[in-house]
């Protein structure tokens, strides 16, 4: 049994607020028929706070998919519209924002970056009958309700943890310390990493440590990790904390390998790091167009449309829209249950992220993970689970 997270109380309170004051007596919101000629998709992403760069990148990718669909004639003769709300990677903010999307009569939710903000919206969208195609959130908590309307476009924490442990072993790691921030996705990935390492049997543990999101320094945690005797660290949180942790680890004298999970592999991770601090820093992540020749044509389209190259979080966000619109076409209507069934039954659709099929539990059948290394203050490709 997995240990409960401190998110649980927040989730319960947020869902109670939504049920009692925003939707009222368990009734589904009335559909907006003022614009019957529009297909609306809803995107909850962080547009404020430390993770806002990723949220803005996701919206850029999704708007590109919407623009391309409209240029091709829309869907079922209707224009497609992306309705965007800021969840700030905060559970309470996400609950309020989710209800705003429901009030706009969206057919599918295509948002989700921070799992801590996505988890409390599961029940809200479920009660409204709205299927969820979640681009980046991948905490184990997303699967716990066992909703048949939740689909994870990226790989799960279990698959990423297994990939990370194998990568650590290939890099020569023998004693591993895991650091998380106590929130949904980082804690889930940390627990999954411990399980994967124990199953593999090739790595000893220096311990599991928790830091606080947003703290100015992590000196105490850095010293604990150093004193644990670990030669490798896996930090499962986000890039703002990862950046500060790397600095504090090096200041504390830790000279081993530092690996971060997909929530931290982005440009802000490397800000203000010296060459010595960024030495032997690695990351496990989802698709990064820069390192994937198969995405070159799409990257060119993205750059021409948006004005900058696509980064992490963009392919999955684009694919979430493509999956939603394809399902609506095959359903032949905006009936949400028909669309949900169409998503679950997707077998053939060209996607940036590969095989479009989902497992019965809503996880992606064949997710792709990359291992990156930092060289000259930028990420470089090392390997993937498909091409070692």
PDB file of N, CA, C and O in Angstrom, residues 144-205:
ATOM      1  N   UNK A 144      -5.925   6.214  -9.204  1.00  0.00           N
ATOM      2  CA  UNK A 144      -6.579   5.609  -8.044  1.00  0.00           C
ATOM      3  C   UNK A 144      -8.102   5.580  -8.112  1.00  0.00           C
ATOM      4  O   UNK A 144      -8.719   4.591  -7.683  1.00  0.00           O
ATOM      5  N   UNK A 145      -8.777   6.615  -8.659  1.00  0.00           N
ATOM      6  CA  UNK A 145     -10.249   6.531  -8.745  1.00  0.00           C
ATOM      7  C   UNK A 145     -10.742   5.501  -9.748  1.00  0.00           C
ATOM      8  O   UNK A 145     -11.922   5.141  -9.750  1.00  0.00           O
ATOM      9  N   UNK A 146      -9.869   5.058 -10.637  1.00  0.00           N
ATOM     10  CA  UNK A 146     -10.199   4.070 -11.678  1.00  0.00           C
ATOM     11  C   UNK A 146     -11.326   4.550 -12.582  1.00  0.00           C
ATOM     12  O   UNK A 146     -12.221   3.784 -12.962  1.00  0.00           O
ATOM     13  N   UNK A 147     -11.269   5.834 -12.945  1.00  0.00           N
ATOM     14  CA  UNK A 147     -12.252   6.388 -13.868  1.00  0.00           C
ATOM     15  C   UNK A 147     -11.938   5.938 -15.301  1.00  0.00           C
ATOM     16  O   UNK A 147     -10.772   5.966 -15.719  1.00  0.00           O
ATOM     17  N   UNK A 148     -12.964   5.572 -16.042  1.00  0.00           N
ATOM     18  CA  UNK A 148     -12.752   5.176 -17.435  1.00  0.00           C
ATOM     19  C   UNK A 148     -12.747   6.382 -18.369  1.00  0.00           C
ATOM     20  O   UNK A 148     -12.691   6.236 -19.588  1.00  0.00           O
ATOM     21  N   UNK A 149     -12.792   7.576 -17.804  1.00  0.00           N
ATOM     22  CA  UNK A 149     -12.807   8.807 -18.587  1.00  0.00           C
ATOM     23  C   UNK A 149     -11.491   9.571 -18.499  1.00  0.00           C
ATOM     24  O   UNK A 149     -11.386  10.694 -18.989  1.00  0.00           O
ATOM     25  N   UNK A 150     -10.469   8.987 -17.875  1.00  0.00           N
ATOM     26  CA  UNK A 150      -9.176   9.639 -17.686  1.00  0.00           C
ATOM     27  C   UNK A 150      -8.125   8.902 -18.512  1.00  0.00           C
ATOM     28  O   UNK A 150      -7.940   7.682 -18.368  1.00  0.00           O
ATOM     29  N   UNK A 151      -7.419   9.649 -19.367  1.00  0.00           N
ATOM     30  CA  UNK A 151      -6.423   9.069 -20.258  1.00  0.00           C
ATOM     31  C   UNK A 151      -5.120   9.857 -20.133  1.00  0.00           C
ATOM     32  O   UNK A 151      -5.113  11.077 -20.290  1.00  0.00           O
ATOM     33  N   UNK A 152      -4.026   9.164 -19.843  1.00  0.00           N
ATOM     34  CA  UNK A 152      -2.721   9.798 -19.673  1.00  0.00           C
ATOM     35  C   UNK A 152      -1.944   9.716 -20.987  1.00  0.00           C
ATOM     36  O   UNK A 152      -1.581   8.626 -21.424  1.00  0.00           O
ATOM     37  N   UNK A 153      -1.686  10.853 -21.586  1.00  0.00           N
ATOM     38  CA  UNK A 153      -0.992  10.886 -22.871  1.00  0.00           C
ATOM     39  C   UNK A 153       0.476  10.503 -22.712  1.00  0.00           C
ATOM     40  O   UNK A 153       1.076   9.902 -23.595  1.00  0.00           O
ATOM     41  N   UNK A 154       1.061  10.862 -21.575  1.00  0.00           N
ATOM     42  CA  UNK A 154       2.470  10.525 -21.329  1.00  0.00           C
ATOM     43  C   UNK A 154       2.564   9.202 -20.564  1.00  0.00           C
ATOM     44  O   UNK A 154       1.569   8.587 -20.219  1.00  0.00           O
ATOM     45  N   UNK A 155       3.782   8.785 -20.283  1.00  0.00           N
ATOM     46  CA  UNK A 155       3.987   7.550 -19.544  1.00  0.00           C
ATOM     47  C   UNK A 155       3.752   7.744 -18.055  1.00  0.00           C
ATOM     48  O   UNK A 155       3.791   8.862 -17.540  1.00  0.00           O
ATOM     49  N   UNK A 156       3.524   6.665 -17.345  1.00  0.00           N
ATOM     50  CA  UNK A 156       3.245   6.735 -15.913  1.00  0.00           C
ATOM     51  C   UNK A 156       4.540   6.837 -15.108  1.00  0.00           C
ATOM     52  O   UNK A 156       5.643   6.607 -15.610  1.00  0.00           O
ATOM     53  N   UNK A 157       4.388   7.151 -13.822  1.00  0.00           N
ATOM     54  CA  UNK A 157       5.549   7.213 -12.934  1.00  0.00           C
ATOM     55  C   UNK A 157       6.234   5.860 -12.821  1.00  0.00           C
ATOM     56  O   UNK A 157       7.456   5.787 -12.631  1.00  0.00           O
ATOM     57  N   UNK A 158       5.467   4.787 -12.947  1.00  0.00           N
ATOM     58  CA  UNK A 158       6.055   3.456 -12.830  1.00  0.00           C
ATOM     59  C   UNK A 158       7.039   3.198 -13.973  1.00  0.00           C
ATOM     60  O   UNK A 158       8.157   2.693 -13.758  1.00  0.00           O
ATOM     61  N   UNK A 159       6.630   3.553 -15.194  1.00  0.00           N
ATOM     62  CA  UNK A 159       7.499   3.354 -16.350  1.00  0.00           C
ATOM     63  C   UNK A 159       8.711   4.277 -16.273  1.00  0.00           C
ATOM     64  O   UNK A 159       9.839   3.864 -16.597  1.00  0.00           O
ATOM     65  N   UNK A 160       8.508   5.511 -15.844  1.00  0.00           N
ATOM     66  CA  UNK A 160       9.637   6.441 -15.746  1.00  0.00           C
ATOM     67  C   UNK A 160      10.623   6.000 -14.667  1.00  0.00           C
ATOM     68  O   UNK A 160      11.846   6.096 -14.846  1.00  0.00           O
ATOM     69  N   UNK A 161      10.106   5.523 -13.546  1.00  0.00           N
ATOM     70  CA  UNK A 161      10.975   5.075 -12.454  1.00  0.00           C
ATOM     71  C   UNK A 161      11.845   3.901 -12.901  1.00  0.00           C
ATOM     72  O   UNK A 161      13.051   3.857 -12.620  1.00  0.00           O
ATOM     73  N   UNK A 162      11.253   2.953 -13.592  1.00  0.00           N
ATOM     74  CA  UNK A 162      12.013   1.804 -14.078  1.00  0.00           C
ATOM     75  C   UNK A 162      13.109   2.253 -15.046  1.00  0.00           C
ATOM     76  O   UNK A 162      14.249   1.783 -14.989  1.00  0.00           O
ATOM     77  N   UNK A 163      12.758   3.187 -15.932  1.00  0.00           N
ATOM     78  CA  UNK A 163      13.733   3.724 -16.880  1.00  0.00           C
ATOM     79  C   UNK A 163      14.856   4.448 -16.142  1.00  0.00           C
ATOM     80  O   UNK A 163      16.038   4.304 -16.481  1.00  0.00           O
ATOM     81  N   UNK A 164      14.516   5.231 -15.105  1.00  0.00           N
ATOM     82  CA  UNK A 164      15.520   5.986 -14.352  1.00  0.00           C
ATOM     83  C   UNK A 164      16.495   5.067 -13.627  1.00  0.00           C
ATOM     84  O   UNK A 164      17.709   5.314 -13.624  1.00  0.00           O
ATOM     85  N   UNK A 165      15.982   4.011 -13.013  1.00  0.00           N
ATOM     86  CA  UNK A 165      16.856   3.082 -12.282  1.00  0.00           C
ATOM     87  C   UNK A 165      17.823   2.390 -13.237  1.00  0.00           C
ATOM     88  O   UNK A 165      19.020   2.261 -12.947  1.00  0.00           O
ATOM     89  N   UNK A 166      17.331   1.964 -14.385  1.00  0.00           N
ATOM     90  CA  UNK A 166      18.213   1.335 -15.370  1.00  0.00           C
ATOM     91  C   UNK A 166      19.276   2.314 -15.854  1.00  0.00           C
ATOM     92  O   UNK A 166      20.446   1.930 -16.049  1.00  0.00           O
ATOM     93  N   UNK A 167      18.875   3.582 -16.030  1.00  0.00           N
ATOM     94  CA  UNK A 167      19.839   4.592 -16.463  1.00  0.00           C
ATOM     95  C   UNK A 167      20.898   4.819 -15.402  1.00  0.00           C
ATOM     96  O   UNK A 167      22.091   4.956 -15.713  1.00  0.00           O
ATOM     97  N   UNK A 168      20.481   4.864 -14.135  1.00  0.00           N
ATOM     98  CA  UNK A 168      21.431   5.034 -13.034  1.00  0.00           C
ATOM     99  C   UNK A 168      22.470   3.911 -13.038  1.00  0.00           C
ATOM    100  O   UNK A 168      23.673   4.136 -12.866  1.00  0.00           O
ATOM    101  N   UNK A 169      22.013   2.698 -13.234  1.00  0.00           N
ATOM    102  CA  UNK A 169      22.928   1.549 -13.246  1.00  0.00           C
ATOM    103  C   UNK A 169      23.910   1.648 -14.397  1.00  0.00           C
ATOM    104  O   UNK A 169      25.110   1.374 -14.231  1.00  0.00           O
ATOM    105  N   UNK A 170      23.426   2.047 -15.583  1.00  0.00           N
ATOM    106  CA  UNK A 170      24.314   2.183 -16.738  1.00  0.00           C
ATOM    107  C   UNK A 170      25.345   3.286 -16.529  1.00  0.00           C
ATOM    108  O   UNK A 170      26.460   3.217 -17.048  1.00  0.00           O
ATOM    109  N   UNK A 171      24.978   4.302 -15.755  1.00  0.00           N
ATOM    110  CA  UNK A 171      25.896   5.404 -15.479  1.00  0.00           C
ATOM    111  C   UNK A 171      26.865   5.084 -14.338  1.00  0.00           C
ATOM    112  O   UNK A 171      27.691   5.918 -13.970  1.00  0.00           O
ATOM    113  N   UNK A 172      26.754   3.903 -13.761  1.00  0.00           N
ATOM    114  CA  UNK A 172      27.682   3.476 -12.723  1.00  0.00           C
ATOM    115  C   UNK A 172      27.227   3.742 -11.310  1.00  0.00           C
ATOM    116  O   UNK A 172      28.004   3.559 -10.364  1.00  0.00           O
ATOM    117  N   UNK A 173      25.967   4.157 -11.119  1.00  0.00           N
ATOM    118  CA  UNK A 173      25.463   4.414  -9.775  1.00  0.00           C
ATOM    119  C   UNK A 173      25.302   3.135  -8.974  1.00  0.00           C
ATOM    120  O   UNK A 173      24.796   2.140  -9.497  1.00  0.00           O
ATOM    121  N   UNK A 174      25.712   3.173  -7.718  1.00  0.00           N
ATOM    122  CA  UNK A 174      25.603   1.992  -6.858  1.00  0.00           C
ATOM    123  C   UNK A 174      24.839   2.266  -5.560  1.00  0.00           C
ATOM    124  O   UNK A 174      24.338   1.348  -4.926  1.00  0.00           O
ATOM    125  N   UNK A 175      24.789   3.531  -5.149  1.00  0.00           N
ATOM    126  CA  UNK A 175      24.046   3.877  -3.937  1.00  0.00           C
ATOM    127  C   UNK A 175      23.226   5.126  -4.226  1.00  0.00           C
ATOM    128  O   UNK A 175      23.775   6.198  -4.521  1.00  0.00           O
ATOM    129  N   UNK A 176      21.910   4.988  -4.158  1.00  0.00           N
ATOM    130  CA  UNK A 176      20.990   6.014  -4.632  1.00  0.00           C
ATOM    131  C   UNK A 176      20.245   6.686  -3.488  1.00  0.00           C
ATOM    132  O   UNK A 176      19.723   6.019  -2.598  1.00  0.00           O
ATOM    133  N   UNK A 177      20.175   8.028  -3.545  1.00  0.00           N
ATOM    134  CA  UNK A 177      19.307   8.801  -2.652  1.00  0.00           C
ATOM    135  C   UNK A 177      18.197   9.412  -3.501  1.00  0.00           C
ATOM    136  O   UNK A 177      18.444   9.909  -4.609  1.00  0.00           O
ATOM    137  N   UNK A 178      16.977   9.352  -3.009  1.00  0.00           N
ATOM    138  CA  UNK A 178      15.828   9.902  -3.720  1.00  0.00           C
ATOM    139  C   UNK A 178      15.319  11.108  -2.947  1.00  0.00           C
ATOM    140  O   UNK A 178      15.150  11.045  -1.723  1.00  0.00           O
ATOM    141  N   UNK A 179      15.070  12.212  -3.660  1.00  0.00           N
ATOM    142  CA  UNK A 179      14.584  13.440  -3.033  1.00  0.00           C
ATOM    143  C   UNK A 179      13.293  13.856  -3.725  1.00  0.00           C
ATOM    144  O   UNK A 179      13.223  13.879  -4.963  1.00  0.00           O
ATOM    145  N   UNK A 180      12.268  14.197  -2.944  1.00  0.00           N
ATOM    146  CA  UNK A 180      10.982  14.645  -3.493  1.00  0.00           C
ATOM    147  C   UNK A 180      10.494  15.848  -2.697  1.00  0.00           C
ATOM    148  O   UNK A 180      11.113  16.252  -1.712  1.00  0.00           O
ATOM    149  N   UNK A 181       9.360  16.430  -3.123  1.00  0.00           N
ATOM    150  CA  UNK A 181       8.840  17.608  -2.417  1.00  0.00           C
ATOM    151  C   UNK A 181       7.521  17.338  -1.694  1.00  0.00           C
ATOM    152  O   UNK A 181       6.874  18.261  -1.203  1.00  0.00           O
ATOM    153  N   UNK A 182       7.083  16.078  -1.645  1.00  0.00           N
ATOM    154  CA  UNK A 182       5.889  15.720  -0.890  1.00  0.00           C
ATOM    155  C   UNK A 182       4.578  15.908  -1.621  1.00  0.00           C
ATOM    156  O   UNK A 182       3.530  15.501  -1.117  1.00  0.00           O
ATOM    157  N   UNK A 183       4.583  16.500  -2.819  1.00  0.00           N
ATOM    158  CA  UNK A 183       3.342  16.677  -3.566  1.00  0.00           C
ATOM    159  C   UNK A 183       3.105  15.472  -4.476  1.00  0.00           C
ATOM    160  O   UNK A 183       3.944  14.575  -4.586  1.00  0.00           O
ATOM    161  N   UNK A 184       1.970  15.475  -5.144  1.00  0.00           N
ATOM    162  CA  UNK A 184       1.454  14.264  -5.796  1.00  0.00           C
ATOM    163  C   UNK A 184       2.432  13.580  -6.739  1.00  0.00           C
ATOM    164  O   UNK A 184       2.853  12.443  -6.502  1.00  0.00           O
ATOM    165  N   UNK A 185       2.784  14.223  -7.839  1.00  0.00           N
ATOM    166  CA  UNK A 185       3.659  13.568  -8.805  1.00  0.00           C
ATOM    167  C   UNK A 185       5.046  13.276  -8.246  1.00  0.00           C
ATOM    168  O   UNK A 185       5.534  12.142  -8.362  1.00  0.00           O
ATOM    169  N   UNK A 186       5.735  14.234  -7.633  1.00  0.00           N
ATOM    170  CA  UNK A 186       7.074  13.937  -7.125  1.00  0.00           C
ATOM    171  C   UNK A 186       7.100  12.791  -6.106  1.00  0.00           C
ATOM    172  O   UNK A 186       8.012  11.954  -6.139  1.00  0.00           O
ATOM    173  N   UNK A 187       6.103  12.738  -5.225  1.00  0.00           N
ATOM    174  CA  UNK A 187       6.066  11.667  -4.245  1.00  0.00           C
ATOM    175  C   UNK A 187       5.774  10.327  -4.919  1.00  0.00           C
ATOM    176  O   UNK A 187       6.394   9.299  -4.598  1.00  0.00           O
ATOM    177  N   UNK A 188       4.852  10.329  -5.873  1.00  0.00           N
ATOM    178  CA  UNK A 188       4.537   9.091  -6.596  1.00  0.00           C
ATOM    179  C   UNK A 188       5.753   8.564  -7.341  1.00  0.00           C
ATOM    180  O   UNK A 188       6.040   7.363  -7.332  1.00  0.00           O
ATOM    181  N   UNK A 189       6.482   9.461  -8.014  1.00  0.00           N
ATOM    182  CA  UNK A 189       7.670   9.033  -8.760  1.00  0.00           C
ATOM    183  C   UNK A 189       8.750   8.556  -7.804  1.00  0.00           C
ATOM    184  O   UNK A 189       9.461   7.581  -8.103  1.00  0.00           O
ATOM    185  N   UNK A 190       8.885   9.211  -6.660  1.00  0.00           N
ATOM    186  CA  UNK A 190       9.877   8.775  -5.667  1.00  0.00           C
ATOM    187  C   UNK A 190       9.556   7.375  -5.163  1.00  0.00           C
ATOM    188  O   UNK A 190      10.440   6.506  -5.076  1.00  0.00           O
ATOM    189  N   UNK A 191       8.300   7.126  -4.821  1.00  0.00           N
ATOM    190  CA  UNK A 191       7.898   5.799  -4.339  1.00  0.00           C
ATOM    191  C   UNK A 191       8.101   4.739  -5.413  1.00  0.00           C
ATOM    192  O   UNK A 191       8.577   3.630  -5.131  1.00  0.00           O
ATOM    193  N   UNK A 192       7.751   5.085  -6.647  1.00  0.00           N
ATOM    194  CA  UNK A 192       7.915   4.140  -7.746  1.00  0.00           C
ATOM    195  C   UNK A 192       9.391   3.839  -7.997  1.00  0.00           C
ATOM    196  O   UNK A 192       9.760   2.710  -8.344  1.00  0.00           O
ATOM    197  N   UNK A 193      10.246   4.843  -7.795  1.00  0.00           N
ATOM    198  CA  UNK A 193      11.687   4.643  -7.980  1.00  0.00           C
ATOM    199  C   UNK A 193      12.247   3.694  -6.934  1.00  0.00           C
ATOM    200  O   UNK A 193      13.060   2.806  -7.238  1.00  0.00           O
ATOM    201  N   UNK A 194      11.809   3.859  -5.693  1.00  0.00           N
ATOM    202  CA  UNK A 194      12.234   2.947  -4.631  1.00  0.00           C
ATOM    203  C   UNK A 194      11.815   1.520  -4.968  1.00  0.00           C
ATOM    204  O   UNK A 194      12.608   0.567  -4.856  1.00  0.00           O
ATOM    205  N   UNK A 195      10.554   1.362  -5.415  1.00  0.00           N
ATOM    206  CA  UNK A 195      10.055   0.027  -5.770  1.00  0.00           C
ATOM    207  C   UNK A 195      10.859  -0.570  -6.932  1.00  0.00           C
ATOM    208  O   UNK A 195      11.219  -1.758  -6.916  1.00  0.00           O
ATOM    209  N   UNK A 196      11.137   0.264  -7.945  1.00  0.00           N
ATOM    210  CA  UNK A 196      11.860  -0.226  -9.123  1.00  0.00           C
ATOM    211  C   UNK A 196      13.288  -0.624  -8.767  1.00  0.00           C
ATOM    212  O   UNK A 196      13.805  -1.637  -9.256  1.00  0.00           O
ATOM    213  N   UNK A 197      13.931   0.160  -7.917  1.00  0.00           N
ATOM    214  CA  UNK A 197      15.308  -0.151  -7.534  1.00  0.00           C
ATOM    215  C   UNK A 197      15.376  -1.435  -6.718  1.00  0.00           C
ATOM    216  O   UNK A 197      16.282  -2.255  -6.898  1.00  0.00           O
ATOM    217  N   UNK A 198      14.425  -1.616  -5.826  1.00  0.00           N
ATOM    218  CA  UNK A 198      14.398  -2.838  -5.024  1.00  0.00           C
ATOM    219  C   UNK A 198      14.146  -4.056  -5.907  1.00  0.00           C
ATOM    220  O   UNK A 198      14.723  -5.133  -5.685  1.00  0.00           O
ATOM    221  N   UNK A 199      13.293  -3.897  -6.909  1.00  0.00           N
ATOM    222  CA  UNK A 199      13.010  -5.011  -7.811  1.00  0.00           C
ATOM    223  C   UNK A 199      14.222  -5.346  -8.672  1.00  0.00           C
ATOM    224  O   UNK A 199      14.507  -6.523  -8.940  1.00  0.00           O
ATOM    225  N   UNK A 200      14.956  -4.295  -9.083  1.00  0.00           N
ATOM    226  CA  UNK A 200      16.123  -4.520  -9.926  1.00  0.00           C
ATOM    227  C   UNK A 200      17.269  -5.137  -9.136  1.00  0.00           C
ATOM    228  O   UNK A 200      18.022  -5.970  -9.648  1.00  0.00           O
ATOM    229  N   UNK A 201      17.420  -4.712  -7.884  1.00  0.00           N
ATOM    230  CA  UNK A 201      18.421  -5.306  -7.004  1.00  0.00           C
ATOM    231  C   UNK A 201      19.845  -4.848  -7.212  1.00  0.00           C
ATOM    232  O   UNK A 201      20.747  -5.296  -6.505  1.00  0.00           O
ATOM    233  N   UNK A 202      20.089  -3.941  -8.152  1.00  0.00           N
ATOM    234  CA  UNK A 202      21.463  -3.533  -8.419  1.00  0.00           C
ATOM    235  C   UNK A 202      21.891  -2.244  -7.758  1.00  0.00           C
ATOM    236  O   UNK A 202      23.024  -1.806  -7.926  1.00  0.00           O
ATOM    237  N   UNK A 203      20.974  -1.609  -7.008  1.00  0.00           N
ATOM    238  CA  UNK A 203      21.264  -0.314  -6.398  1.00  0.00           C
ATOM    239  C   UNK A 203      20.906  -0.351  -4.920  1.00  0.00           C
ATOM    240  O   UNK A 203      19.816  -0.785  -4.548  1.00  0.00           O
ATOM    241  N   UNK A 204      21.822   0.101  -4.076  1.00  0.00           N
ATOM    242  CA  UNK A 204      21.529   0.267  -2.652  1.00  0.00           C
ATOM    243  C   UNK A 204      20.913   1.635  -2.418  1.00  0.00           C
ATOM    244  O   UNK A 204      20.980   2.516  -3.277  1.00  0.00           O
ATOM    245  N   UNK A 205      20.347   1.831  -1.202  1.00  0.00           N
ATOM    246  CA  UNK A 205      19.695   3.095  -0.909  1.00  0.00           C
ATOM    247  C   UNK A 205      20.428   3.876   0.164  1.00  0.00           C
ATOM    248  O   UNK A 205      20.791   3.350   1.211  1.00  0.00           O
TER     249      UNK A 205
END
